[in-house]
Short mmCIF file of C-alpha atoms (C1' of nucleotides) in Angstrom, two decimals:
data_model
loop_
_atom_site.label_atom_id
_atom_site.label_comp_id
_atom_site.label_asym_id
_atom_site.label_seq_id
_atom_site.Cartn_x
_atom_site.Cartn_y
_atom_site.Cartn_z
CA MET J 1 28.88 1.18 -10.71
CA LEU J 2 30.92 -1.41 -8.87
CA ASP J 3 34.61 -1.11 -8.08
CA ILE J 4 36.68 -3.11 -10.56
CA LYS J 5 39.14 -3.97 -7.79
CA PHE J 6 36.30 -5.37 -5.72
CA ILE J 7 35.09 -7.47 -8.64
CA ARG J 8 38.63 -8.68 -9.29
CA GLU J 9 39.10 -9.75 -5.68
CA GLN J 10 35.59 -11.00 -4.93
CA ALA J 11 34.52 -12.42 -8.28
CA GLU J 12 32.54 -15.33 -6.83
CA PHE J 13 30.70 -13.13 -4.38
CA VAL J 14 29.75 -10.68 -7.12
CA LYS J 15 28.53 -13.54 -9.31
CA ASP J 16 26.39 -14.85 -6.48
CA SER J 17 24.92 -11.39 -6.08
CA LEU J 18 24.03 -11.23 -9.75
CA ALA J 19 22.50 -14.68 -9.52
CA LYS J 20 20.28 -13.47 -6.67
CA ARG J 21 18.94 -10.88 -9.08
CA HIS J 22 18.42 -13.63 -11.66
CA MET J 23 21.04 -12.24 -14.00
CA GLU J 24 23.66 -13.94 -16.13
CA THR J 25 27.05 -13.98 -14.45
CA ASP J 26 29.16 -14.25 -17.61
CA VAL J 27 29.61 -10.51 -17.62
CA ILE J 28 31.88 -10.84 -14.58
CA ASP J 29 34.27 -13.12 -16.46
CA SER J 30 34.43 -10.77 -19.40
CA VAL J 31 34.94 -7.79 -17.10
CA ILE J 32 37.85 -9.54 -15.41
CA ALA J 33 39.39 -10.46 -18.77
CA LEU J 34 39.06 -6.86 -19.95
CA ASP J 35 40.63 -5.64 -16.75
CA GLU J 36 43.62 -7.92 -17.24
CA LYS J 37 44.00 -6.79 -20.82
CA ARG J 38 43.78 -3.21 -19.65
CA ARG J 39 46.49 -3.57 -17.04
CA GLU J 40 48.80 -5.28 -19.52
CA LEU J 41 48.38 -2.40 -21.93
CA ILE J 42 48.96 0.17 -19.19
CA LEU J 43 52.19 -1.50 -18.18
CA ASP J 44 53.37 -1.49 -21.77
CA VAL J 45 52.31 1.99 -22.83
CA GLU J 46 53.40 3.68 -19.61
CA SER J 47 56.91 2.30 -19.76
CA LYS J 48 57.13 3.56 -23.34
CA LYS J 49 55.90 6.95 -22.25
CA ALA J 50 58.47 7.02 -19.48
CA GLU J 51 61.15 6.36 -22.06
CA ARG J 52 59.87 9.05 -24.37
CA ASN J 53 59.70 11.56 -21.54
CA ALA J 54 63.28 10.79 -20.50
CA VAL J 55 64.67 10.96 -24.03
CA SER J 56 62.73 14.11 -24.84
CA LYS J 57 64.34 15.80 -21.86
CA GLU J 58 67.74 14.67 -23.15
CA ILE J 59 66.95 16.06 -26.59
CA GLY J 60 66.29 19.41 -25.03
CA ARG J 61 69.81 19.46 -23.64
CA MET J 62 71.65 17.98 -26.63
CA LYS J 63 74.06 20.05 -28.66
CA ASP J 64 75.29 17.55 -31.24
CA LYS J 65 73.02 17.93 -34.24
CA GLU J 66 73.39 14.46 -35.69
CA SER J 67 72.71 12.40 -32.60
CA ARG J 68 69.93 14.82 -31.80
CA GLU J 69 68.28 14.13 -35.15
CA SER J 70 68.61 10.38 -34.70
CA LYS J 71 66.99 10.56 -31.25
CA ILE J 72 64.17 12.65 -32.62
CA SER J 73 63.41 10.16 -35.35
CA ALA J 74 63.59 7.28 -32.88
CA MET J 75 61.09 9.10 -30.67
CA ARG J 76 58.88 9.77 -33.65
CA ASN J 77 58.63 6.01 -34.15
CA LEU J 78 58.09 5.40 -30.47
CA GLY J 79 55.40 8.07 -30.52
CA ASP J 80 53.52 6.26 -33.28
CA ASN J 81 53.77 3.09 -31.25
CA ILE J 82 52.43 4.85 -28.17
CA ALA J 83 49.55 6.35 -30.12
CA ALA J 84 48.54 2.92 -31.35
CA LEU J 85 48.71 1.42 -27.85
CA ASP J 86 46.80 4.38 -26.42
CA GLU J 87 44.10 3.80 -28.98
CA GLU J 88 43.88 0.15 -28.04
CA LEU J 89 43.83 0.98 -24.33
CA LYS J 90 41.07 3.49 -24.89
CA THR J 91 38.97 0.87 -26.64
CA VAL J 92 39.51 -1.66 -23.87
CA GLU J 93 38.72 0.92 -21.18
CA ALA J 94 35.54 1.96 -22.97
CA GLU J 95 34.44 -1.67 -23.22
CA LEU J 96 35.24 -2.23 -19.56
CA PHE J 97 33.38 0.92 -18.57
CA ASP J 98 30.31 -0.05 -20.57
CA ALA J 99 30.32 -3.52 -19.07
CA LEU J 100 30.70 -2.15 -15.53
CA ALA J 101 27.97 0.43 -16.12
CA GLY J 102 25.57 -2.39 -16.92
CA ILE J 103 26.18 -4.35 -13.71
CA PRO J 104 23.61 -3.70 -10.97
CA ASN J 105 24.44 -3.00 -7.34
CA ILE J 106 25.12 -5.80 -4.85
CA PRO J 107 22.04 -6.53 -2.70
CA ASP J 108 22.55 -6.20 1.05
CA ALA J 109 22.97 -9.50 2.90
CA ASP J 110 19.52 -9.27 4.50
CA VAL J 111 17.61 -8.58 1.30
CA PRO J 112 15.22 -11.51 0.83
CA ILE J 113 15.75 -13.55 -2.31
CA GLY J 114 12.75 -13.48 -4.58
CA LEU J 115 11.45 -13.37 -8.11
CA ASP J 116 9.44 -10.16 -8.09
CA ASP J 117 7.42 -7.79 -5.91
CA LYS J 118 5.26 -10.68 -4.68
CA ASP J 119 8.28 -11.84 -2.69
CA ASN J 120 8.70 -8.54 -0.88
CA VAL J 121 8.43 -9.06 2.86
CA VAL J 122 6.01 -7.08 4.99
CA ILE J 123 8.00 -5.74 7.94
CA ARG J 124 5.18 -4.06 9.77
CA THR J 125 1.68 -2.76 9.27
CA VAL J 126 0.59 0.36 11.13
CA GLY J 127 -3.09 1.05 11.64
CA GLU J 128 -6.21 -0.84 10.66
CA LYS J 129 -7.88 -0.84 7.29
CA ILE J 130 -10.59 1.77 7.63
CA SER J 131 -14.18 0.56 7.67
CA PHE J 132 -17.21 2.51 6.48
CA ASP J 133 -20.89 2.14 7.09
CA PHE J 134 -21.38 2.72 3.38
CA GLU J 135 -19.77 1.44 0.20
CA PRO J 136 -16.54 3.46 -0.25
CA LYS J 137 -15.94 4.87 -3.72
CA ALA J 138 -12.75 4.86 -5.74
CA HIS J 139 -11.05 8.21 -6.36
CA TRP J 140 -11.89 8.03 -10.06
CA ASP J 141 -15.53 8.30 -9.08
CA LEU J 142 -15.13 10.62 -6.09
CA GLY J 143 -12.91 13.19 -7.82
CA PRO J 144 -14.90 13.85 -10.99
CA ALA J 145 -18.15 13.94 -9.01
CA LEU J 146 -16.73 16.72 -6.83
CA GLY J 147 -15.34 18.58 -9.84
CA ILE J 148 -11.78 18.43 -8.53
CA LEU J 149 -10.36 15.77 -10.88
CA ASP J 150 -10.89 15.68 -14.65
CA PHE J 151 -9.56 12.77 -16.68
CA ASP J 152 -11.19 13.89 -19.95
CA ALA J 153 -9.42 17.24 -19.78
CA GLY J 154 -6.09 15.51 -19.27
CA VAL J 155 -6.64 13.35 -22.33
CA LYS J 156 -7.70 16.39 -24.33
CA LEU J 157 -4.53 18.23 -23.38
CA ALA J 158 -1.90 15.54 -23.46
CA GLY J 159 -3.40 12.11 -24.03
CA THR J 160 -3.87 8.99 -22.01
CA ARG J 161 -2.35 8.85 -18.51
CA PHE J 162 -2.82 12.57 -17.95
CA TYR J 163 -5.42 14.29 -15.81
CA VAL J 164 -6.26 17.74 -14.56
CA LEU J 165 -6.73 18.71 -10.93
CA GLU J 166 -8.86 21.74 -10.32
CA GLY J 167 -10.29 23.81 -7.54
CA ALA J 168 -9.96 22.18 -4.13
CA GLY J 169 -8.26 19.17 -5.78
CA ALA J 170 -5.38 21.25 -7.10
CA ARG J 171 -5.24 23.02 -3.79
CA LEU J 172 -5.22 19.78 -1.82
CA GLN J 173 -2.20 18.57 -3.75
CA ARG J 174 -0.43 21.89 -3.24
CA ALA J 175 -1.25 21.69 0.48
CA LEU J 176 0.30 18.22 0.63
CA ILE J 177 3.47 19.48 -1.07
CA PHE J 178 3.80 22.47 1.25
CA TRP J 179 3.11 20.39 4.31
CA MET J 180 5.50 17.57 3.36
CA LEU J 181 8.36 19.97 2.63
CA ASP J 182 7.79 21.73 5.95
CA LEU J 183 7.74 18.38 7.75
CA HIS J 184 11.03 17.29 6.17
CA ILE J 185 12.63 20.61 7.00
CA ARG J 186 11.62 19.99 10.62
CA GLN J 187 13.15 16.52 10.30
CA GLY J 188 16.47 18.14 9.41
CA TYR J 189 16.45 18.22 5.62
CA ARG J 190 17.50 21.23 3.56
CA GLU J 191 15.10 22.22 0.79
CA PHE J 192 16.33 22.44 -2.79
CA TYR J 193 14.66 23.64 -5.94
CA PRO J 194 16.69 22.13 -8.81
CA PRO J 195 16.28 22.20 -12.58
CA TRP J 196 13.68 19.72 -13.81
CA MET J 197 15.77 19.05 -16.88
CA VAL J 198 19.37 17.91 -16.66
CA ARG J 199 22.31 16.99 -18.84
CA GLU J 200 23.01 13.49 -19.98
CA GLU J 201 25.99 13.11 -17.63
CA VAL J 202 23.74 13.83 -14.65
CA MET J 203 21.35 11.10 -15.81
CA PHE J 204 24.31 8.77 -16.05
CA ALA J 205 25.62 9.72 -12.63
CA SER J 206 22.40 8.76 -10.90
CA GLY J 207 22.19 5.48 -12.82
CA GLN J 208 19.26 6.22 -15.17
CA LEU J 209 21.49 6.07 -18.23
CA PRO J 210 22.48 4.25 -20.28
CA LYS J 211 20.14 1.43 -19.26
CA PHE J 212 16.82 3.20 -18.87
CA ALA J 213 16.81 5.69 -21.73
CA ASP J 214 13.52 4.22 -22.93
CA ASN J 215 11.78 5.40 -19.77
CA LEU J 216 12.92 9.00 -20.02
CA TYR J 217 11.78 12.06 -21.93
CA HIS J 218 14.54 13.70 -23.86
CA ASP J 219 14.93 16.82 -25.98
CA HIS J 220 16.82 15.71 -29.06
CA GLN J 221 17.86 19.21 -30.04
CA GLU J 222 19.47 20.11 -26.76
CA ASP J 223 21.22 18.05 -24.15
CA PHE J 224 18.17 18.07 -21.89
CA TRP J 225 16.64 15.11 -20.09
CA TRP J 226 13.47 15.54 -18.04
CA VAL J 227 13.98 14.27 -14.52
CA PRO J 228 12.08 11.08 -13.64
CA THR J 229 12.67 11.86 -9.95
CA ALA J 230 14.35 14.58 -7.88
CA GLU J 231 16.90 11.93 -6.96
CA VAL J 232 18.58 12.74 -10.27
CA PRO J 233 19.37 16.42 -9.68
CA LEU J 234 20.00 15.79 -5.97
CA THR J 235 22.70 13.32 -6.94
CA GLY J 236 24.04 15.60 -9.65
CA ILE J 237 24.27 18.58 -7.37
CA MET J 238 27.36 17.14 -5.65
CA MET J 239 28.81 15.52 -8.77
CA GLY J 240 32.60 15.71 -8.78
CA GLU J 241 32.73 17.30 -5.33
CA VAL J 242 34.65 16.46 -2.19
CA ILE J 243 32.63 16.88 1.01
CA GLU J 244 34.27 17.49 4.38
CA GLU J 245 33.50 14.73 6.87
CA ALA J 246 32.00 17.26 9.28
CA GLU J 247 29.33 18.11 6.69
CA LEU J 248 27.98 14.55 6.71
CA PRO J 249 25.30 13.42 6.83
CA MET J 250 23.77 15.91 4.39
CA ASN J 251 19.99 15.69 4.24
CA LEU J 252 18.26 17.18 1.24
CA THR J 253 14.63 17.48 0.25
CA SER J 254 13.09 18.68 -2.93
CA TYR J 255 9.75 19.00 -4.63
CA THR J 256 9.72 18.36 -8.37
CA ALA J 257 7.44 17.06 -11.02
CA CYS J 258 8.63 13.71 -12.36
CA PHE J 259 8.39 12.65 -15.98
CA ARG J 260 8.31 9.01 -17.01
CA ARG J 261 7.53 7.41 -20.33
CA GLU J 262 6.30 4.26 -18.52
CA LYS J 263 6.71 2.43 -21.81
CA MET J 264 7.38 -0.82 -20.00
CA SER J 265 4.12 -0.70 -18.14
CA ALA J 266 1.74 0.22 -20.94
CA GLY J 267 -1.60 -1.33 -20.08
CA ARG J 268 -0.94 -1.49 -16.34
CA ASP J 269 -2.75 0.70 -13.88
CA VAL J 270 -4.50 2.58 -16.66
CA ARG J 271 -7.43 3.66 -14.52
CA GLY J 272 -7.31 6.63 -12.22
CA MET J 273 -4.32 8.74 -11.26
CA LYS J 274 -2.13 5.96 -9.93
CA ARG J 275 0.38 5.95 -12.79
CA GLY J 276 0.90 8.92 -15.09
CA HIS J 277 3.60 10.29 -17.36
CA GLN J 278 3.84 13.35 -15.16
CA PHE J 279 3.47 13.35 -11.41
CA ASP J 280 4.63 15.37 -8.45
CA LYS J 281 6.83 14.07 -5.71
CA VAL J 282 8.57 15.34 -2.61
CA GLU J 283 11.89 13.57 -2.33
CA MET J 284 14.32 13.01 0.53
CA TYR J 285 18.00 12.46 -0.12
CA LYS J 286 21.08 11.80 2.01
CA TYR J 287 24.82 11.83 1.57
CA CYS J 288 26.50 9.96 4.42
CA LYS J 289 29.50 7.93 5.51
CA PRO J 290 29.43 4.22 4.60
CA GLU J 291 29.36 3.10 8.22
CA ASN J 292 26.22 5.15 8.86
CA ALA J 293 24.26 4.25 5.76
CA SER J 294 22.30 1.43 7.33
CA GLN J 295 21.18 3.61 10.25
CA GLU J 296 20.37 6.49 7.91
CA LEU J 297 18.20 4.17 5.84
CA ASP J 298 16.19 3.35 8.95
CA ASN J 299 15.98 7.06 9.76
CA MET J 300 14.66 7.85 6.31
CA VAL J 301 12.06 5.09 6.49
CA ALA J 302 10.95 6.57 9.82
CA ASP J 303 10.78 10.04 8.26
CA ALA J 304 8.62 8.80 5.40
CA ALA J 305 6.44 6.75 7.74
CA LYS J 306 5.87 9.85 9.86
CA THR J 307 4.35 11.48 6.80
CA CYS J 308 1.79 8.68 6.51
CA GLU J 309 1.11 8.73 10.23
CA GLU J 310 0.48 12.44 10.45
CA LEU J 311 -1.87 12.17 7.52
CA GLY J 312 -3.74 9.48 9.44
CA LEU J 313 -3.20 6.82 6.77
CA THR J 314 -2.90 3.09 7.37
CA TYR J 315 0.37 1.93 5.94
CA ARG J 316 2.76 -0.97 5.81
CA VAL J 317 6.52 -1.18 5.35
CA LEU J 318 7.95 -3.81 3.04
CA LEU J 319 11.47 -4.94 2.36
CA GLN J 320 12.00 -5.44 -1.35
CA SER J 321 13.18 -8.83 -2.53
CA THR J 322 16.10 -9.25 -4.92
CA GLY J 323 13.59 -9.68 -7.72
CA ASP J 324 12.10 -6.23 -7.20
CA LEU J 325 15.23 -4.37 -6.15
CA SER J 326 16.05 -1.61 -8.59
CA PHE J 327 19.26 -1.56 -10.62
CA GLY J 328 21.29 0.77 -8.41
CA SER J 329 19.93 -0.22 -5.03
CA HIS J 330 21.67 -2.05 -2.21
CA LYS J 331 18.56 -2.30 -0.08
CA THR J 332 15.10 -0.83 -0.50
CA TYR J 333 12.03 -0.47 1.68
CA ASP J 334 8.63 0.35 0.21
CA ILE J 335 5.87 2.10 2.06
CA GLU J 336 2.34 1.34 0.94
CA VAL J 337 -0.82 3.05 2.09
CA TRP J 338 -4.24 1.48 2.09
CA ALA J 339 -6.74 2.85 -0.38
CA PRO J 340 -10.20 1.59 0.58
CA GLY J 341 -11.90 2.74 -2.61
CA CYS J 342 -9.81 0.91 -5.17
CA GLN J 343 -9.10 -1.75 -2.51
CA GLU J 344 -5.38 -1.61 -3.00
CA TRP J 345 -2.13 -1.07 -1.13
CA LEU J 346 -0.52 1.85 -2.97
CA GLU J 347 3.23 2.29 -3.07
CA VAL J 348 3.76 5.90 -2.02
CA SER J 349 7.42 5.67 -1.16
CA SER J 350 10.46 3.67 -2.04
CA ILE J 351 13.44 4.25 0.21
CA SER J 352 16.83 3.00 -0.89
CA ASN J 353 20.36 2.73 0.32
CA ILE J 354 22.41 3.02 -2.85
CA GLY J 355 25.74 2.49 -1.08
CA GLN J 356 28.59 3.96 -3.10
CA PHE J 357 27.08 2.85 -6.41
CA GLN J 358 25.94 6.34 -7.42
CA ALA J 359 28.81 8.12 -5.72
CA ARG J 360 31.22 6.15 -7.86
CA ARG J 361 29.41 7.09 -11.05
CA ALA J 362 29.05 10.69 -9.95
CA ASN J 363 32.50 10.86 -8.33
CA ILE J 364 31.33 12.19 -4.97
CA LYS J 365 33.77 11.73 -2.12
CA TYR J 366 34.36 12.93 1.37
CA ARG J 367 37.55 13.93 3.11
CA PRO J 368 37.94 12.10 6.45
CA ALA J 369 38.68 14.47 9.33
CA ASP J 370 41.79 12.48 10.26
CA GLY J 371 43.37 13.36 6.93
CA SER J 372 43.29 9.85 5.49
CA ALA J 373 42.51 9.17 1.85
CA LEU J 374 39.31 10.40 0.19
CA GLN J 375 36.39 7.97 0.33
CA PHE J 376 33.25 7.64 -1.74
CA VAL J 377 30.17 8.77 0.15
CA ASN J 378 27.06 6.63 0.35
CA THR J 379 23.81 7.99 -1.01
CA LEU J 380 20.24 7.27 0.00
CA ASN J 381 16.98 8.42 -1.48
CA GLY J 382 13.34 8.06 -0.68
CA SER J 383 10.03 9.54 -1.64
CA GLY J 384 8.36 11.56 0.99
CA LEU J 385 5.83 11.03 -0.63
CA GLY J 386 4.62 10.54 -4.18
CA LEU J 387 1.71 12.92 -4.60
CA PRO J 388 -0.88 11.19 -6.82
CA ARG J 389 -1.08 8.07 -4.72
CA THR J 390 -1.11 10.09 -1.52
CA MET J 391 -3.96 12.07 -3.05
CA ILE J 392 -5.78 8.82 -3.85
CA ALA J 393 -5.32 7.61 -0.29
CA VAL J 394 -6.47 10.88 1.23
CA MET J 395 -9.51 11.11 -1.02
CA GLU J 396 -10.56 7.51 -0.44
CA ASN J 397 -9.83 7.35 3.30
CA TYR J 398 -11.43 10.69 4.11
CA GLN J 399 -14.55 10.24 2.01
CA GLN J 400 -18.00 10.49 3.56
CA ALA J 401 -21.25 8.84 2.64
CA ASP J 402 -22.38 11.86 0.60
CA GLY J 403 -19.21 11.76 -1.55
CA SER J 404 -17.59 14.71 0.18
CA ILE J 405 -13.99 14.55 1.44
CA VAL J 406 -12.82 15.75 4.84
CA VAL J 407 -9.52 17.64 4.79
CA PRO J 408 -6.94 15.91 7.04
CA GLU J 409 -6.12 17.90 10.16
CA VAL J 410 -2.49 18.64 9.22
CA LEU J 411 -3.50 20.07 5.84
CA LYS J 412 -6.12 22.48 7.11
CA PRO J 413 -3.67 25.37 7.60
CA PHE J 414 -2.92 25.19 3.87
CA MET J 415 -6.50 24.96 2.62
CA GLY J 416 -7.68 28.49 3.21
CA GLY J 417 -10.47 27.51 5.56
CA ILE J 418 -11.79 24.58 3.53
CA GLU J 419 -12.53 21.76 6.00
CA VAL J 420 -14.61 19.55 3.76
CA ILE J 421 -14.40 19.33 -0.02
CA ARG J 422 -17.92 19.08 -1.37
"C1'" G W 1 20.97 35.95 -30.91
"C1'" G W 2 25.65 39.44 -31.66
"C1'" A W 3 30.72 41.49 -29.83
"C1'" G W 4 34.73 41.09 -26.49
"C1'" G W 5 37.54 39.05 -22.13
"C1'" G W 6 38.56 34.95 -18.79
"C1'" A W 7 39.00 29.52 -16.74
"C1'" U W 8 46.07 27.26 -13.50
"C1'" G W 9 46.45 23.25 -6.70
"C1'" G W 10 41.88 24.13 -0.56
"C1'" C W 11 42.01 29.72 -1.86
"C1'" C W 12 44.63 33.97 -4.35
"C1'" G W 13 48.00 34.29 -8.21
"C1'" A W 14 52.83 33.73 -11.64
"C1'" G W 15 54.05 30.98 -15.74
"C1'" C W 16 59.80 32.05 -22.43
"C1'" G W 17 57.53 24.92 -26.46
"C1'" G W 18 62.15 21.43 -22.82
"C1'" C W 19 65.21 22.31 -16.18
"C1'" C W 20 56.91 22.96 -14.84
"C1'" G W 21 52.88 18.79 -11.02
"C1'" A W 22 53.63 23.75 -11.78
"C1'" A W 23 57.02 30.20 -8.70
"C1'" G W 24 55.14 33.29 -4.79
"C1'" G W 25 51.47 34.27 -1.11
"C1'" C W 26 47.36 32.66 2.08
"C1'" G W 27 45.33 28.56 4.59
"C1'" C W 28 46.23 23.79 6.84
"C1'" C W 29 49.56 19.91 9.30
"C1'" U W 30 54.19 18.64 11.95
"C1'" G W 31 58.51 20.23 14.53
"C1'" U W 32 61.84 24.04 17.14
"C1'" C W 33 61.16 27.97 20.62
"C1'" U W 34 57.31 28.97 24.87
"C1'" U W 35 54.47 27.39 31.41
"C1'" G W 36 50.54 27.50 27.37
"C1'" A W 37 49.22 30.27 23.10
"C1'" A W 38 50.61 33.90 19.47
"C1'" A W 39 54.78 35.45 16.67
"C1'" A W 40 59.23 33.76 14.38
"C1'" C W 41 61.89 29.81 12.09
"C1'" A W 42 62.30 24.74 9.58
"C1'" G W 43 59.80 20.93 7.04
"C1'" G W 44 55.37 19.03 4.89
"C1'" U W 45 50.66 19.81 2.35
"C1'" A W 46 46.43 17.69 -5.15
"C1'" U W 47 43.84 13.60 -7.55
"C1'" A W 48 43.59 9.16 -10.18
"C1'" G W 49 45.76 4.81 -12.46
"C1'" G W 50 49.68 1.00 -12.74
"C1'" G W 51 53.45 -1.55 -9.88
"C1'" A W 52 55.39 -6.31 -4.48
"C1'" A W 53 58.36 -2.06 -4.17
"C1'" A W 54 61.68 1.64 -5.92
"C1'" C W 55 59.00 4.30 -8.76
"C1'" C W 56 56.32 5.31 -13.24
"C1'" U W 57 52.06 7.43 -16.02
"C1'" A W 58 48.14 10.94 -16.54
"C1'" U W 59 45.72 15.49 -15.13
"C1'" C W 60 46.66 23.44 -15.56
"C1'" G W 61 37.85 24.00 -17.75
"C1'" U W 62 36.58 19.52 -21.51
"C1'" G W 63 37.73 17.01 -26.09
"C1'" G W 64 40.71 16.84 -30.45
"C1'" G W 65 45.24 18.47 -33.23
"C1'" U W 66 50.56 20.18 -34.21
"C1'" U W 67 55.46 18.54 -32.00
"C1'" C W 68 60.84 14.25 -30.29
"C1'" G W 69 58.48 17.18 -26.23
"C1'" A W 70 52.37 21.36 -24.78
"C1'" A W 71 49.81 24.81 -18.84
"C1'" U W 72 52.30 27.44 -23.03
"C1'" C W 73 50.75 26.92 -30.25
"C1'" C W 74 46.01 25.54 -33.34
"C1'" C W 75 40.63 23.88 -33.59
"C1'" A W 76 35.93 22.69 -31.32
"C1'" C W 77 32.98 22.64 -27.05
"C1'" U W 78 31.53 23.90 -21.92
"C1'" U W 79 31.29 27.67 -18.48
"C1'" C W 80 31.91 32.59 -16.09
"C1'" C W 81 32.19 37.98 -16.73
"C1'" U W 82 31.22 42.76 -19.60
"C1'" C W 83 28.39 45.26 -23.47
"C1'" C W 84 24.23 45.18 -27.24
"C1'" G W 85 19.53 42.82 -28.67
"C1'" C W 86 15.27 39.89 -27.07
"C1'" C W 87 12.33 38.23 -23.05
"C1'" A W 88 8.40 35.85 -18.21
#
RNA sequence: GGAGGGAUGGCCGAGCGGCCGAAGGCGCCUGUCUUGAAAACAGGUAUAGGGAAACCUAUCGUGGGUUCGAAUCCCACUUCCUCCGCCA
């Protein structure tokens, strides 16, 4: 959510930013009109309240019954007037809030302008695409052949876009989770295990609601929303809090399953385990001061990249264009790993500086050490990494001619002595 | 699921429908004193919105209601605690 004062003062700049995202800019004009209406009403209703407060105090001290009665009836009328104005103000504020909640974040100045993900800019590529002296297989052939990945069972249990990992496959994923969490702890993150279902207000705070309700699973009998990413509870955990400056930056990491309806992308990526309704992810998250956010974004990209490096995967870092930038993001890098079987760069991580966009929705501030006024923190989030695609990359990169899969060096301690899955 | 008791500032804790944005204490900040510190003493110390400013408005878990006026009365909800039941 953007600051209404900022919009008021920098209307043209905000419009330009919307235009970069290929959005209509009319909403800014209506927001400014609503804001003016709102301030008019506040001026009016608050002066009336001031009068009522003053007269009510007088009434409390008055002895003369008649003039007392006349004041009371005058205040009764004023009270009705105030109630009507309050009602009107409430309506205007709700409209303003809804309008503001629908405006995306301002892209950072160095975000390339583009239409979609094709305009994302490759910043660097690390490693060479692996070459084999045989024809590499895709994971959807490798996995079932080894008996570690079962698409039919997933469909039987839950339908399309579900699969079952078993044996060394399930264990490999668990090893990745353990190893990633340990790595992030070494990198200075604190591990959290949050609820995987949250209240509606938490979904709103992190920016998923109201806009993306269609992509979420929701229990209609209780106020429970299944998290689409650990970013949601990791934002919510500090909702409404004031953090001491000395505590910043706060680095958090969490493993959760993620649940997504993926309604928008029906028909895309249907094959394999690339895109499912349920997937596991290890997430990194930061609360920091605004002036450090840019540096912390770079740090987080480096932390995620380290994960790919230690796994021995070829990867590239991309800067998202304005056409691909998600609703709440100020600036986002993607990390993609090369999957030689399905011949694809797979997005395993998306690392974003959200600025104060979420903090404003979630009301998360910090208290500067010098005692000056409270400030909104900045928040950052990034996958470290998404498990299914990491699994794909590991399976396809570490495959051997006979269809077996070598366990990456860093995962061996977690595999109970299994060095090759066969 | 049933019964009962709570929720007040950074923390603890008072609070009769009006003089309560809220006593008192602790903590913190500033000053006096001191070579320095401690102690003592004095003053200050919530958040948000509006306003050029003076200042005004709102907030005592949340949302409604009663009233000229609500921390205080009424209703609903959230949450914590105690007891009973159920349960991995």
